[in-house]
């Protein structure tokens, strides 16, 4: 008799006890037959590297070391074994208390590797240099970095410094970006281009012309035809001869999310008709010699070199026509589009992958331009690109901690167990579902069992809403239906929810905004086999604050169980995950939803110390006071209001009110993210006053300023 026969309600007197043993007696549906195999080999770090596709998306900068930690290879393929950096050790150095030799930074944490940034720039330049030499191209390549990808001061300064030897410049798309680019390029190569894109008003164009007066190699790129009149007028008033470029609206277009800015319907650029009118107006004003650069943009994440060559070829035709019309053309700016392989699949049909290498990209660009120019008999132009994503994505890693995970234990029944004790309280339809479920169990009709179980649950929920079933009875029904699923073998491997000390909206906005996927993996314990699958949920009070899609088309992520640390107080050993390839856009686009600010930041370089790295800069993340200021609040005034309230309602004549006020001040100056219980100043106030300092009005204000200040750093902290 099938094991589900134990569900027959009237014919089995020991029905409640049969429920409890149902899942242990039910024969499971057998899996498909497989060939006999040897005993499973022990799990190793290599298995984890394969499971998480690290060698696909991570090469040549990330791998898994023999300790089971993510290892960073700061110099790419040329990194020697002793130069690799253990990411887990970096995180412990940053997050450990200062008293333990750490930096005392709170997570989440962004870890920057300027050595990777340098290697990306050198690799890009090297790829174009090789393509130019091998194809006999008679001009050079000099790129620009679009600062919109990551405007961080130290990122931009590093790019200018690392790129000065090969004339690497910057691209700006707004007035503040133009100001930071002007300032930064004062320390760069005098030949480096400063490309001015974006919509422009009089002030923007005046700033760009001032930059030219300051001997910066500035090019004003026309995004709209109307901008030309402003350029002509302001240049005459300032007495500065401009260098002008124009953005062409190509017909070449690629599909997918990142292709929306390309093609005839694209947001930016001039049509062929508008280009001809611009040429005519410049000629009328005796300024056609000022036209020197052609810019275009097919779209980010160009998936294949075939599409790339098609677009570059079309642009080269326009370039050659401008030469024919008398413009003094010198530069063809191919824009962005150099893609990142986020999932390691090398696929040409995905928004998160590309099917080419840096060398193949450069070769396709150089070949397409050379072909058109040779056919037209014109001089080869300087090739410029705006490859921001490809330059900065790899150098930055977001590290965050799992603070808890949902539990999926077997249902625990109260005594006395079983629906039969309140069966008469069920509605007629619910009672029929219950009896039909039991009968289907006798016959071994497992699919019908699941159907009746779902119907029973829904009908009982309706009865609970009406008040005819109590909470204990509804819990019995839920437990019974869960037991049905478990007995049939459908809930053996549930997906758990891991709660992360993170805001998706602040730190991974592209996932929330349009589903951009990034590699997400544990950064340690990779020599252990992950035994559960989970999705990631953030701290925000928003149902969208979760990550439930992962590279490889997965809807959950293999994870390890959260282990107790043996402290006996219910705390768990830290479990860290990292988001990789997120160095472009995420920091600039992140908001302050629920008033969660940005992460702490450390800058790490390879060194000859015992651990192989040095933390050369460390900055705590924004405090509660900082994010309140973003929303126009004044934390100092808020503190005064609350302090007076404490004095009015919480003053017991002793020192506790002073301790509470001090604890409140500390709360304004702490990060908004979850912290250990020991760091809570307010709870400590009830136990002892000894750990507090008095926070006067002046010291409160200065403390709030200091936390977010540039000086709050630990320079050259050798690990």
XYZ file of C-alpha atoms in Angstrom:
719
model
C 0.000 0.000 0.000
C 1.461 3.416 -0.924
C 2.851 5.410 1.975
C 0.411 8.263 1.326
C -2.343 5.849 2.295
C -1.637 6.925 5.850
C -3.658 10.028 5.044
C -6.989 8.209 4.940
C -8.816 10.062 7.662
C -11.604 7.727 8.760
C -9.941 4.358 8.296
C -6.698 5.027 10.194
C -7.094 5.554 13.917
C -3.527 6.771 14.452
C -3.719 9.473 11.793
C -1.939 12.234 13.796
C 1.098 10.030 14.344
C 1.084 8.896 10.726
C 1.503 12.539 9.665
C 4.646 12.845 11.735
C 6.297 9.868 10.031
C 4.843 10.433 6.561
C 7.937 11.919 4.989
C 10.211 9.185 6.355
C 8.062 6.335 4.997
C 7.228 7.788 1.590
C 9.366 6.284 -1.183
C 10.929 9.189 -3.074
C 10.489 9.487 -6.826
C 13.711 7.927 -8.122
C 16.143 10.157 -10.024
C 17.155 9.334 -13.599
C 19.589 6.406 -13.687
C 23.256 7.342 -13.772
C 26.415 5.380 -14.306
C 28.139 4.182 -11.141
C 30.874 6.547 -9.996
C 33.720 6.520 -7.556
C 33.378 8.209 -4.186
C 33.112 11.978 -4.544
C 36.473 13.737 -4.350
C 36.949 16.331 -1.574
C 35.824 19.837 -2.477
C 38.673 22.155 -3.413
C 39.182 25.782 -4.334
C 39.374 24.712 -7.990
C 35.825 23.368 -7.772
C 34.631 26.758 -6.503
C 36.490 28.594 -9.270
C 34.637 26.430 -11.787
C 31.284 26.745 -10.009
C 31.411 30.550 -9.874
C 33.042 30.914 -13.358
C 35.918 32.905 -11.882
C 38.339 31.996 -14.670
C 35.803 33.297 -17.217
C 34.862 36.750 -15.921
C 37.844 37.174 -13.588
C 40.825 36.605 -15.873
C 43.462 37.907 -15.660
C 42.824 39.787 -12.389
C 40.965 37.395 -10.088
C 41.397 33.780 -9.106
C 40.821 31.485 -6.110
C 43.865 30.620 -4.015
C 44.634 27.420 -2.130
C 43.298 28.927 1.128
C 39.866 29.180 -0.445
C 39.983 32.990 -0.682
C 39.611 35.230 -3.713
C 43.060 36.290 -4.845
C 43.705 39.547 -6.704
C 46.362 39.656 -9.417
C 47.094 43.412 -9.543
C 49.345 43.326 -12.613
C 47.105 41.062 -14.660
C 48.765 38.252 -16.570
C 52.238 39.466 -15.579
C 51.526 39.153 -11.833
C 54.011 36.882 -10.073
C 52.739 34.394 -7.513
C 54.191 36.319 -4.539
C 52.480 39.507 -5.784
C 48.949 38.133 -5.498
C 46.782 39.790 -2.837
C 44.383 37.825 -0.637
C 41.135 39.832 -0.698
C 39.859 38.287 2.541
C 42.997 39.499 4.373
C 42.433 43.008 2.987
C 38.864 43.031 4.293
C 39.964 41.817 7.734
C 42.667 44.493 7.824
C 40.115 47.160 6.972
C 37.325 45.983 9.289
C 39.200 44.779 12.370
C 39.276 47.128 15.339
C 42.194 49.537 15.586
C 43.098 47.923 18.877
C 43.598 44.671 16.954
C 45.772 46.253 14.282
C 42.953 46.975 11.847
C 41.541 50.212 10.485
C 38.169 50.011 12.219
C 36.154 50.614 9.055
C 32.541 49.539 8.889
C 31.210 47.530 5.963
C 30.027 47.654 3.214
C 33.436 48.357 1.765
C 34.795 49.300 -1.643
C 38.321 47.995 -2.238
C 40.203 49.798 -5.005
C 43.308 48.434 -6.707
C 45.134 51.230 -8.585
C 47.600 48.657 -9.931
C 44.724 47.096 -11.881
C 43.749 50.532 -13.181
C 47.301 51.025 -14.431
C 47.332 47.606 -16.076
C 44.011 48.286 -17.834
C 45.329 51.536 -19.312
C 48.586 49.934 -20.423
C 46.762 46.942 -21.923
C 44.419 49.166 -23.918
C 47.285 51.291 -25.219
C 49.336 48.200 -26.003
C 46.491 46.620 -27.971
C 46.133 49.688 -30.201
C 49.895 50.111 -30.567
C 50.171 46.512 -31.785
C 47.244 46.894 -34.223
C 48.714 50.143 -35.600
C 52.154 48.648 -36.089
C 50.984 45.349 -37.561
C 48.597 47.015 -40.049
C 50.944 49.794 -41.131
C 48.639 52.518 -39.835
C 50.282 55.941 -40.158
C 48.914 57.723 -37.085
C 48.689 56.958 -33.390
C 46.102 56.133 -30.748
C 45.395 58.328 -27.724
C 42.396 57.612 -25.542
C 40.329 59.657 -23.137
C 38.603 58.526 -19.969
C 34.928 59.577 -19.662
C 34.808 60.756 -16.054
C 31.062 60.018 -15.767
C 31.991 56.337 -15.286
C 33.599 57.080 -11.939
C 34.331 60.659 -10.914
C 36.199 59.731 -7.723
C 39.105 62.125 -7.254
C 41.738 59.450 -6.804
C 40.473 57.366 -9.730
C 40.668 60.341 -12.101
C 44.055 61.446 -10.783
C 45.431 57.918 -11.123
C 44.268 57.706 -14.741
C 45.880 61.035 -15.587
C 49.127 59.981 -13.883
C 49.258 56.455 -15.315
C 48.252 57.659 -18.790
C 50.497 60.701 -19.116
C 53.209 58.704 -20.878
C 50.881 57.946 -23.779
C 48.898 61.220 -23.889
C 45.786 59.824 -22.228
C 43.140 62.496 -21.661
C 39.682 63.023 -20.176
C 36.130 63.468 -21.432
C 33.555 65.635 -19.668
C 29.786 65.779 -20.100
C 28.780 68.556 -17.680
C 30.167 71.732 -16.138
C 31.396 70.154 -12.873
C 32.975 67.310 -14.839
C 34.676 69.877 -17.072
C 36.043 71.715 -14.028
C 37.501 68.557 -12.492
C 38.942 67.513 -15.869
C 40.593 70.906 -16.351
C 42.146 70.764 -12.897
C 43.318 67.163 -13.256
C 44.855 67.591 -16.714
C 47.081 70.380 -15.438
C 49.188 67.470 -14.177
C 48.876 65.402 -17.346
C 50.424 65.342 -20.776
C 50.139 68.662 -22.677
C 49.003 66.637 -25.720
C 46.219 64.877 -23.804
C 42.778 65.601 -25.221
C 40.041 67.233 -23.162
C 36.860 66.246 -25.019
C 33.786 68.312 -24.111
C 30.579 66.345 -24.753
C 27.019 66.751 -23.520
C 24.476 69.545 -23.817
C 26.052 72.974 -23.523
C 25.112 76.493 -22.541
C 27.135 79.712 -22.677
C 28.913 79.024 -19.392
C 29.923 75.484 -20.422
C 31.379 76.722 -23.701
C 33.105 79.660 -21.983
C 34.756 77.209 -19.558
C 35.905 75.031 -22.455
C 37.394 78.031 -24.230
C 39.094 79.121 -21.006
C 40.635 75.645 -20.825
C 42.040 76.168 -24.312
C 43.436 79.520 -23.213
C 45.160 77.639 -20.375
C 46.941 75.505 -22.999
C 44.788 72.421 -22.440
C 44.127 70.473 -25.636
C 40.377 71.112 -25.537
C 37.836 70.065 -28.176
C 34.217 71.260 -28.052
C 32.036 68.527 -29.568
C 28.724 69.700 -31.005
C 25.865 67.487 -29.791
C 23.204 69.786 -31.262
C 23.298 72.072 -34.252
C 22.240 75.073 -32.128
C 25.426 74.862 -30.048
C 27.501 76.116 -32.979
C 26.028 79.622 -32.731
C 27.044 79.817 -29.055
C 30.573 78.585 -29.840
C 31.045 81.179 -32.578
C 29.670 84.018 -30.446
C 31.538 83.220 -27.203
C 34.829 82.473 -28.967
C 34.755 85.894 -30.603
C 33.980 87.617 -27.299
C 36.805 85.802 -25.491
C 39.216 86.044 -28.386
C 39.922 82.297 -28.352
C 40.077 80.222 -31.520
C 38.139 77.025 -30.720
C 38.834 73.483 -31.804
C 35.492 71.984 -32.775
C 34.310 68.439 -33.122
C 30.894 67.124 -34.007
C 28.997 64.033 -33.042
C 27.536 62.155 -35.984
C 24.294 60.234 -35.640
C 25.164 56.967 -37.369
C 22.705 54.568 -38.976
C 24.585 51.614 -37.459
C 22.785 50.373 -34.365
C 23.033 47.403 -32.047
C 20.098 45.836 -30.275
C 19.646 45.448 -26.549
C 19.565 47.875 -23.655
C 22.916 49.522 -24.413
C 22.085 50.221 -28.047
C 19.295 52.674 -27.264
C 21.566 55.707 -27.717
C 22.596 54.716 -31.234
C 20.964 54.781 -34.661
C 18.880 57.458 -36.337
C 16.601 57.795 -33.290
C 19.510 58.184 -30.879
C 19.516 60.860 -28.193
C 22.659 62.652 -29.357
C 24.333 63.648 -32.565
C 23.801 65.397 -35.878
C 22.238 63.957 -39.012
C 23.992 64.245 -42.374
C 21.796 67.236 -43.244
C 22.725 69.007 -40.019
C 26.414 68.222 -40.521
C 26.327 69.877 -43.935
C 24.680 72.976 -42.443
C 27.370 73.137 -39.724
C 30.115 72.943 -42.370
C 28.476 75.717 -44.374
C 28.094 78.010 -41.341
C 31.710 77.469 -40.295
C 32.815 78.276 -43.833
C 30.750 81.474 -43.821
C 32.419 82.522 -40.562
C 35.890 81.567 -41.844
C 36.192 78.922 -39.137
C 36.137 75.682 -41.135
C 39.745 75.081 -40.083
C 38.455 74.799 -36.492
C 36.588 71.595 -37.365
C 39.122 68.873 -36.433
C 37.361 65.933 -34.739
C 34.538 63.534 -35.593
C 32.853 61.741 -32.721
C 30.264 58.959 -32.699
C 28.944 56.332 -30.300
C 27.399 53.024 -31.351
C 26.408 52.170 -27.776
C 27.931 50.615 -24.675
C 28.798 46.926 -24.528
C 29.244 46.450 -28.291
C 28.820 42.662 -28.511
C 30.946 41.792 -31.574
C 33.760 43.140 -33.729
C 31.564 42.719 -36.827
C 29.126 45.350 -35.533
C 32.039 47.495 -34.365
C 33.748 47.437 -37.760
C 30.457 48.277 -39.488
C 29.943 51.378 -37.321
C 33.546 52.544 -37.510
C 33.497 52.089 -41.289
C 30.389 54.281 -41.584
C 31.979 56.965 -39.407
C 35.210 56.845 -41.418
C 33.164 57.589 -44.567
C 31.734 60.693 -42.858
C 35.245 61.673 -41.748
C 36.548 61.406 -45.310
C 33.642 63.502 -46.602
C 34.437 66.235 -44.079
C 38.019 66.230 -45.344
C 36.694 66.551 -48.905
C 34.529 69.510 -47.856
C 37.579 71.385 -46.565
C 37.592 70.722 -42.815
C 41.024 70.327 -41.212
C 40.205 66.935 -39.721
C 42.758 65.290 -37.414
C 40.959 62.953 -34.987
C 38.292 60.259 -35.226
C 36.770 59.614 -31.785
C 35.049 56.208 -31.773
C 33.372 56.851 -28.413
C 32.709 54.139 -25.880
C 31.472 50.618 -26.415
C 34.479 48.471 -25.493
C 32.628 45.837 -23.508
C 33.146 43.779 -20.361
C 32.502 40.040 -20.124
C 30.468 40.077 -16.917
C 29.519 36.393 -17.025
C 32.576 34.861 -18.701
C 30.523 33.349 -21.527
C 32.280 35.175 -24.422
C 28.839 35.516 -26.014
C 28.027 37.946 -28.877
C 24.300 37.802 -28.087
C 24.183 39.105 -24.537
C 24.083 42.469 -22.757
C 26.465 41.084 -20.125
C 29.140 39.608 -22.362
C 31.293 40.299 -25.414
C 32.882 37.909 -27.881
C 36.238 39.629 -28.405
C 39.484 40.519 -26.653
C 41.135 43.927 -26.311
C 43.477 43.023 -29.165
C 40.618 41.998 -31.455
C 38.733 45.203 -30.634
C 41.719 47.415 -31.465
C 42.452 45.476 -34.644
C 38.861 45.877 -35.880
C 38.912 49.652 -35.256
C 42.276 50.279 -36.895
C 41.436 48.056 -39.864
C 38.066 49.733 -40.526
C 39.506 53.268 -40.435
C 42.544 52.366 -42.549
C 40.398 50.650 -45.198
C 38.236 53.725 -45.819
C 41.082 56.241 -45.649
C 43.276 54.271 -48.042
C 40.397 53.892 -50.456
C 39.730 57.652 -50.327
C 43.422 58.537 -50.383
C 43.344 60.638 -47.208
C 45.760 60.861 -44.303
C 45.154 58.439 -41.466
C 43.597 60.260 -38.474
C 44.539 59.987 -34.821
C 42.262 57.369 -33.268
C 40.651 58.272 -29.965
C 38.305 56.174 -27.822
C 36.246 56.828 -24.674
C 36.492 53.406 -23.077
C 35.414 54.119 -19.501
C 33.720 50.859 -18.533
C 36.635 48.773 -19.799
C 39.165 50.885 -17.883
C 37.635 51.123 -14.401
C 35.288 48.135 -13.991
C 37.899 45.631 -12.786
C 39.756 47.816 -10.307
C 36.965 48.140 -7.735
C 35.319 45.411 -5.602
C 32.297 45.886 -3.348
C 32.489 43.683 -0.237
C 29.512 43.178 2.090
C 28.459 40.820 4.855
C 25.581 38.396 5.284
C 24.041 39.091 8.686
C 21.423 36.312 8.731
C 19.633 33.772 6.559
C 16.041 32.610 6.477
C 15.397 29.225 8.095
C 13.618 26.370 6.342
C 13.324 23.828 9.122
C 10.789 21.022 8.997
C 7.365 22.038 10.340
C 7.042 21.647 14.089
C 3.538 20.628 15.182
C 1.950 21.683 18.411
C 0.266 19.098 20.623
C -2.251 17.751 19.914
C -1.316 17.661 16.195
C -3.448 17.117 13.136
C -6.219 18.776 11.178
C -8.684 16.059 12.218
C -9.065 17.754 15.628
C -10.744 20.784 14.019
C -11.952 19.233 10.764
C -15.564 20.071 11.559
C -14.633 23.775 11.657
C -13.473 23.642 8.048
C -15.784 24.866 5.320
C -17.418 22.252 3.133
C -15.023 22.984 0.272
C -11.941 22.878 2.542
C -13.105 19.623 4.135
C -13.613 18.132 0.667
C -10.084 19.198 -0.348
C -8.651 17.593 2.780
C -10.432 14.286 2.162
C -9.651 14.313 -1.569
C -5.975 14.893 -0.712
C -5.975 11.866 1.586
C -7.709 9.714 -1.028
C -5.219 10.817 -3.699
C -2.442 9.817 -1.326
C -3.873 6.308 -1.073
C -3.852 6.024 -4.852
C -0.321 7.481 -5.178
C -1.562 10.452 -7.256
C 1.105 12.879 -6.121
C 0.237 15.696 -8.521
C -3.350 15.671 -7.304
C -2.082 15.724 -3.724
C -0.259 18.977 -4.424
C -3.322 20.456 -6.142
C -5.638 19.654 -3.225
C -3.045 20.827 -0.688
C -2.802 24.236 -2.383
C -6.597 24.551 -2.550
C -6.905 23.547 1.107
C -4.371 26.171 2.136
C -6.110 28.942 0.207
C -9.552 28.090 1.576
C -8.211 28.022 5.140
C -6.559 31.413 4.631
C -9.969 32.793 3.654
C -11.500 31.256 6.800
C -8.745 32.830 8.912
C -9.499 36.239 7.385
C -13.193 35.730 8.273
C -12.289 34.723 11.832
C -13.579 31.130 11.751
C -10.069 29.625 12.165
C -7.504 30.768 14.717
C -3.777 31.236 14.188
C -2.803 27.867 15.678
C -5.217 26.079 13.352
C -3.924 27.968 10.309
C -0.355 27.048 11.315
C -1.418 23.353 11.446
C -2.745 23.615 7.910
C 0.442 25.333 6.689
C 2.581 22.676 8.363
C 0.471 19.865 6.946
C 0.737 21.247 3.389
C 4.479 21.743 3.770
C 4.733 18.139 4.925
C 2.897 17.029 1.779
C 5.433 18.847 -0.400
C 8.339 17.448 1.566
C 6.972 13.907 1.427
C 6.630 14.105 -2.338
C 10.171 15.456 -2.569
C 9.504 19.017 -3.728
C 10.940 20.941 -0.780
C 14.180 19.082 -0.146
C 16.369 21.932 -1.451
C 14.678 25.257 -0.623
C 16.198 28.561 -1.718
C 17.111 30.606 1.326
C 17.161 34.369 1.677
C 20.471 35.791 2.885
C 20.084 39.202 4.500
C 22.933 41.476 3.508
C 24.309 44.534 5.301
C 23.903 46.530 2.114
C 21.572 48.749 0.097
C 21.054 47.564 -3.465
C 19.780 51.023 -4.406
C 22.938 52.709 -3.123
C 25.659 50.257 -4.108
C 24.272 48.211 -7.035
C 21.760 50.600 -8.646
C 22.138 49.159 -12.149
C 20.715 45.829 -10.976
C 17.651 47.555 -9.554
C 17.351 49.951 -12.497
C 17.519 47.580 -15.454
C 18.705 44.169 -14.267
C 22.436 44.561 -14.965
C 24.193 41.412 -13.748
C 27.529 41.404 -11.935
C 29.625 38.471 -10.695
C 28.689 37.901 -7.034
C 30.573 35.270 -5.031
C 31.789 34.576 -1.483
C 35.327 35.925 -1.086
C 36.383 33.172 1.361
C 35.478 29.587 2.375
C 35.858 28.617 -1.276
C 37.677 25.449 -0.251
C 34.346 24.344 1.274
C 31.436 23.048 -0.767
C 28.462 25.442 -0.753
C 25.499 23.394 0.457
C 22.584 25.806 0.081
C 21.259 28.101 -2.586
C 20.120 31.597 -1.792
C 19.003 34.989 -2.995
C 20.319 38.207 -1.465
C 18.075 40.674 0.351
C 19.249 44.131 1.433
C 18.449 46.312 4.457
C 15.985 48.655 2.787
C 12.250 48.634 3.438
C 11.557 47.949 -0.227
C 10.574 44.740 -2.001
C 12.920 45.632 -4.887
C 15.876 45.599 -2.506
C 17.003 42.114 -3.422
C 19.184 40.273 -5.914
C 17.491 37.221 -7.370
C 19.156 36.980 -10.778
C 22.760 35.943 -11.252
C 25.196 35.322 -14.102
C 24.694 32.120 -16.045
C 20.915 32.558 -16.058
C 20.683 31.451 -12.406
C 17.867 32.549 -10.088
C 19.840 31.700 -6.935
C 23.460 31.594 -5.811
C 25.375 28.658 -4.252
C 26.267 29.729 -0.716
C 27.679 28.352 2.521
C 25.761 28.028 5.745
C 26.336 30.818 8.226
C 28.476 29.389 11.028
C 28.399 30.293 14.720
C 31.659 31.784 15.932
C 31.613 30.038 19.245
C 31.060 33.202 21.258
C 27.943 31.786 22.864
C 25.894 34.950 22.363
C 24.203 34.006 19.114
C 26.580 36.003 16.922
C 27.777 34.388 13.726
C 31.184 34.265 12.143
C 31.422 36.859 9.404
C 30.473 35.676 5.913
C 31.656 38.049 3.201
C 30.538 38.300 -0.414
C 32.002 40.416 -3.165
C 30.526 42.105 -6.212
C 33.109 42.279 -8.981
C 33.453 44.369 -12.181
C 31.382 47.169 -10.637
C 33.951 49.975 -10.830
C 31.996 51.878 -13.505
C 28.818 53.888 -12.851
C 27.615 52.220 -9.617
C 29.115 54.781 -7.232
C 27.930 57.760 -9.257
C 24.399 56.422 -9.790
C 23.775 55.223 -6.226
C 21.193 57.163 -4.225
C 20.292 57.360 -0.533
C 17.098 55.288 -0.430
C 16.138 54.748 3.227
C 19.049 57.137 3.894
C 21.681 54.446 3.485
C 24.842 56.184 2.280
C 27.801 54.911 0.324
C 30.345 52.326 1.516
C 33.675 52.854 3.211
C 36.617 52.876 0.792
C 40.179 51.556 0.930
C 42.879 51.912 -1.678
C 45.215 48.918 -1.816
C 48.517 48.561 -3.653
C 50.804 45.569 -4.077
C 53.853 45.798 -1.823
C 56.734 43.723 -0.513
C 55.277 43.459 2.998
C 54.574 40.117 4.639
C 50.998 40.075 3.346
C 51.915 41.505 -0.046
C 49.780 44.650 0.119
C 49.599 48.130 1.598
C 46.459 50.118 2.382
C 47.467 53.546 1.094
C 44.175 55.306 1.789
C 41.153 54.517 3.942
C 37.997 56.619 4.192
C 34.940 55.773 6.332
C 31.570 55.777 4.629
C 29.051 58.614 5.065
C 27.555 58.893 8.541
C 23.902 59.257 9.498
C 24.573 62.977 9.814
C 26.083 63.105 6.321
C 23.087 61.497 4.618
C 20.697 63.684 6.599
C 22.525 66.758 5.264
C 21.957 65.470 1.723
C 18.213 65.779 2.391
C 18.635 69.359 3.756
C 18.469 68.450 7.436
C 20.833 70.049 9.943
C 22.103 67.314 12.283
C 23.497 69.847 14.759
C 20.062 71.415 15.255
C 18.426 67.994 15.377
C 20.856 66.967 18.100
C 20.072 70.094 20.136
C 16.327 69.444 19.889
C 16.701 65.853 21.039
C 19.183 66.758 23.779
C 16.679 69.229 25.264
C 14.060 66.490 25.075
C 16.360 64.138 26.984
C 16.910 66.790 29.655
C 13.151 67.282 29.937
C 11.941 63.692 30.016
C 14.928 61.454 30.756
C 16.777 63.406 33.427
C 16.851 61.388 36.657
C 19.175 63.773 38.386
C 22.162 61.566 37.674
C 24.585 61.063 34.853
C 22.384 58.884 32.641
C 20.928 61.810 30.682
C 24.437 63.005 29.857
C 25.343 59.499 28.737
C 22.207 59.320 26.569
C 23.045 62.661 24.958
C 26.566 61.488 24.245
C 25.241 58.224 22.813
C 22.823 60.170 20.614
C 25.681 62.296 19.284
C 27.601 59.152 18.430
C 24.592 57.826 16.495
C 24.669 60.891 14.267
C 28.342 60.193 13.586
C 28.046 56.462 12.851
C 27.315 54.874 9.486
C 23.659 53.911 8.851
C 24.456 50.217 8.316
C 24.111 47.438 10.884
C 26.886 47.244 13.461
C 27.768 44.891 16.294
C 25.897 45.245 19.587
C 29.096 46.304 21.329
C 29.276 49.462 19.210
C 25.867 50.788 20.309
C 26.493 53.796 22.531
C 22.884 54.149 23.660
C 22.577 50.663 25.175
C 25.912 51.079 26.880
C 24.576 54.244 28.513
C 22.295 52.224 30.785
C 25.165 50.110 32.064
C 28.013 52.506 32.574
C 28.995 56.048 31.890
C 32.688 55.337 31.835
C 32.907 54.683 28.124
C 31.503 58.034 27.061
C 32.983 61.378 26.337
C 31.057 64.600 26.668
C 30.053 65.866 23.236
C 29.626 69.645 23.375
C 27.936 71.611 20.631
C 31.279 72.538 19.096
C 32.740 69.049 19.310
C 29.560 67.574 17.833
C 29.830 69.807 14.777
C 33.522 69.172 14.324
C 33.024 65.439 14.779
C 30.368 65.393 12.089
C 32.632 67.265 9.725
C 35.643 65.091 10.430
C 33.950 61.805 9.635
C 33.328 62.722 6.037
C 36.427 64.811 5.582
C 39.224 63.989 3.220
C 41.675 64.006 6.126
C 39.951 61.052 7.784
C 42.329 58.453 6.405
C 45.196 56.186 7.304
C 47.989 56.619 4.808
C 50.427 53.823 4.042
C 49.102 51.302 6.540
C 51.297 48.335 5.665
C 49.468 45.069 6.319
